[in-house]
Amino acid sequence: MRHRFEIPGFTVLLRLAKDARTTVNERCYRSIVSELNDETKALVNDLLVSPPGIEISGWQRLKREVRKPTNKEIRSYLQHLKWLRDIVERLPSVQAIPVTKRSTARCSMAPG
């Protein structure tokens, strides 16, 4: 107790922080989803499904890491980047999302 103000307990503060984070995240997600048309929603959904005969999903392909830089691997990675660019061009602008969230690739802390 200082200056006649009492701070709530840690668990109360933690719950308030989690609730605030959830509210901000929901706002970010709704802002993004409201910009998606049916074609783009189908594109995102297709990333989560593994087509028959293919071992990895589009989501796993999206997260592909760079391997040892051989000629074959560099060509393969350049094709991967082209595929990513094609996807990005079909996505809506995220200007409504705060820069801090866009640059950290997380939508959890900054107010939006």
Short mmCIF file of C-alpha atoms in Angstrom, two decimals:
data_model
loop_
_atom_site.label_atom_id
_atom_site.label_comp_id
_atom_site.label_asym_id
_atom_site.label_seq_id
_atom_site.Cartn_x
_atom_site.Cartn_y
_atom_site.Cartn_z
CA MET A 1 0.00 0.00 0.00
CA ARG A 2 1.51 3.28 -1.09
CA HIS A 3 -0.16 6.66 -1.54
CA ARG A 4 -3.38 5.01 -0.38
CA PHE A 5 -3.63 2.75 -3.44
CA GLU A 6 -3.65 -0.99 -3.15
CA ILE A 7 -2.50 -3.07 -6.10
CA PRO A 8 -4.57 -6.16 -6.88
CA GLY A 9 -3.05 -9.58 -6.30
CA PHE A 10 -0.81 -11.20 -8.92
CA THR A 11 -3.44 -13.68 -10.10
CA VAL A 12 -5.93 -10.85 -10.66
CA LEU A 13 -3.34 -8.89 -12.68
CA LEU A 14 -2.43 -12.02 -14.64
CA ARG A 15 -6.07 -12.70 -15.49
CA LEU A 16 -6.57 -9.07 -16.57
CA ALA A 17 -3.47 -9.25 -18.78
CA LYS A 18 -4.65 -12.51 -20.39
CA ASP A 19 -8.11 -11.03 -21.00
CA ALA A 20 -6.58 -7.90 -22.56
CA ARG A 21 -4.30 -10.01 -24.77
CA THR A 22 -7.26 -12.12 -25.89
CA THR A 23 -9.26 -9.00 -26.73
CA VAL A 24 -6.41 -7.54 -28.78
CA ASN A 25 -5.78 -10.82 -30.59
CA GLU A 26 -9.46 -11.22 -31.43
CA ARG A 27 -9.48 -7.69 -32.84
CA CYS A 28 -6.45 -8.52 -35.01
CA TYR A 29 -7.95 -11.78 -36.24
CA ARG A 30 -11.33 -10.19 -37.02
CA SER A 31 -9.63 -7.38 -38.90
CA ILE A 32 -7.74 -9.87 -41.06
CA VAL A 33 -10.67 -12.23 -41.62
CA SER A 34 -12.98 -9.37 -42.58
CA GLU A 35 -10.62 -8.61 -45.48
CA LEU A 36 -10.68 -12.19 -46.82
CA ASN A 37 -12.91 -13.09 -49.72
CA ASP A 38 -14.14 -16.64 -50.35
CA GLU A 39 -11.25 -17.42 -52.72
CA THR A 40 -8.66 -16.34 -50.15
CA LYS A 41 -10.37 -18.28 -47.37
CA ALA A 42 -10.24 -21.37 -49.59
CA LEU A 43 -6.53 -20.72 -50.22
CA VAL A 44 -5.82 -20.60 -46.47
CA ASN A 45 -7.95 -23.71 -45.83
CA ASP A 46 -6.14 -25.57 -48.61
CA LEU A 47 -2.81 -24.89 -46.87
CA LEU A 48 -4.00 -26.97 -43.94
CA VAL A 49 -4.91 -30.05 -45.99
CA SER A 50 -2.48 -32.58 -47.44
CA PRO A 51 -3.53 -33.47 -50.98
CA PRO A 52 -3.71 -37.23 -51.72
CA GLY A 53 -0.29 -38.64 -52.57
CA ILE A 54 1.60 -35.70 -51.06
CA GLU A 55 3.25 -36.24 -47.69
CA ILE A 56 3.27 -32.63 -46.45
CA SER A 57 0.57 -30.01 -46.20
CA GLY A 58 0.83 -26.53 -47.64
CA TRP A 59 1.32 -25.26 -44.09
CA GLN A 60 4.36 -27.49 -43.62
CA ARG A 61 5.63 -26.39 -47.02
CA LEU A 62 5.09 -22.76 -46.02
CA LYS A 63 7.40 -23.20 -43.01
CA ARG A 64 10.19 -24.76 -45.09
CA GLU A 65 13.70 -24.00 -43.85
CA VAL A 66 16.73 -23.31 -46.03
CA ARG A 67 19.05 -26.30 -46.30
CA LYS A 68 22.71 -26.57 -47.23
CA PRO A 69 23.29 -24.19 -50.19
CA THR A 70 23.84 -26.55 -53.11
CA ASN A 71 22.86 -25.64 -56.69
CA LYS A 72 19.84 -27.93 -56.53
CA GLU A 73 18.75 -26.56 -53.13
CA ILE A 74 19.10 -22.94 -54.22
CA ARG A 75 16.93 -23.58 -57.30
CA SER A 76 14.41 -25.39 -55.11
CA TYR A 77 14.36 -22.56 -52.59
CA LEU A 78 13.90 -19.94 -55.31
CA GLN A 79 10.85 -21.90 -56.52
CA HIS A 80 9.61 -21.97 -52.92
CA LEU A 81 9.98 -18.18 -52.67
CA LYS A 82 8.07 -17.74 -55.93
CA TRP A 83 5.28 -19.93 -54.53
CA LEU A 84 5.24 -17.81 -51.35
CA ARG A 85 5.08 -14.57 -53.37
CA ASP A 86 2.13 -15.92 -55.33
CA ILE A 87 0.32 -16.63 -52.07
CA VAL A 88 1.17 -13.21 -50.58
CA GLU A 89 -0.15 -11.41 -53.68
CA ARG A 90 -3.53 -13.07 -53.12
CA LEU A 91 -3.75 -12.00 -49.47
CA PRO A 92 -5.31 -8.71 -48.32
CA SER A 93 -3.26 -5.80 -47.02
CA VAL A 94 -2.62 -5.83 -43.29
CA GLN A 95 -2.31 -2.08 -42.84
CA ALA A 96 -4.96 -2.14 -40.11
CA ILE A 97 -2.67 -4.32 -37.98
CA PRO A 98 -0.08 -2.41 -35.90
CA VAL A 99 3.46 -2.50 -37.27
CA THR A 100 4.77 -4.16 -34.11
CA LYS A 101 2.48 -7.12 -34.70
CA ARG A 102 3.34 -7.36 -38.40
CA SER A 103 7.08 -7.18 -37.82
CA THR A 104 7.19 -9.74 -35.02
CA ALA A 105 4.75 -12.10 -36.74
CA ARG A 106 2.82 -12.32 -33.48
CA CYS A 107 -0.54 -10.88 -32.66
CA SER A 108 -0.49 -10.93 -28.89
CA MET A 109 0.87 -7.92 -27.03
CA ALA A 110 0.53 -4.51 -28.70
CA PRO A 111 -2.80 -2.70 -28.53
CA GLY A 112 -4.58 -2.59 -31.84
#
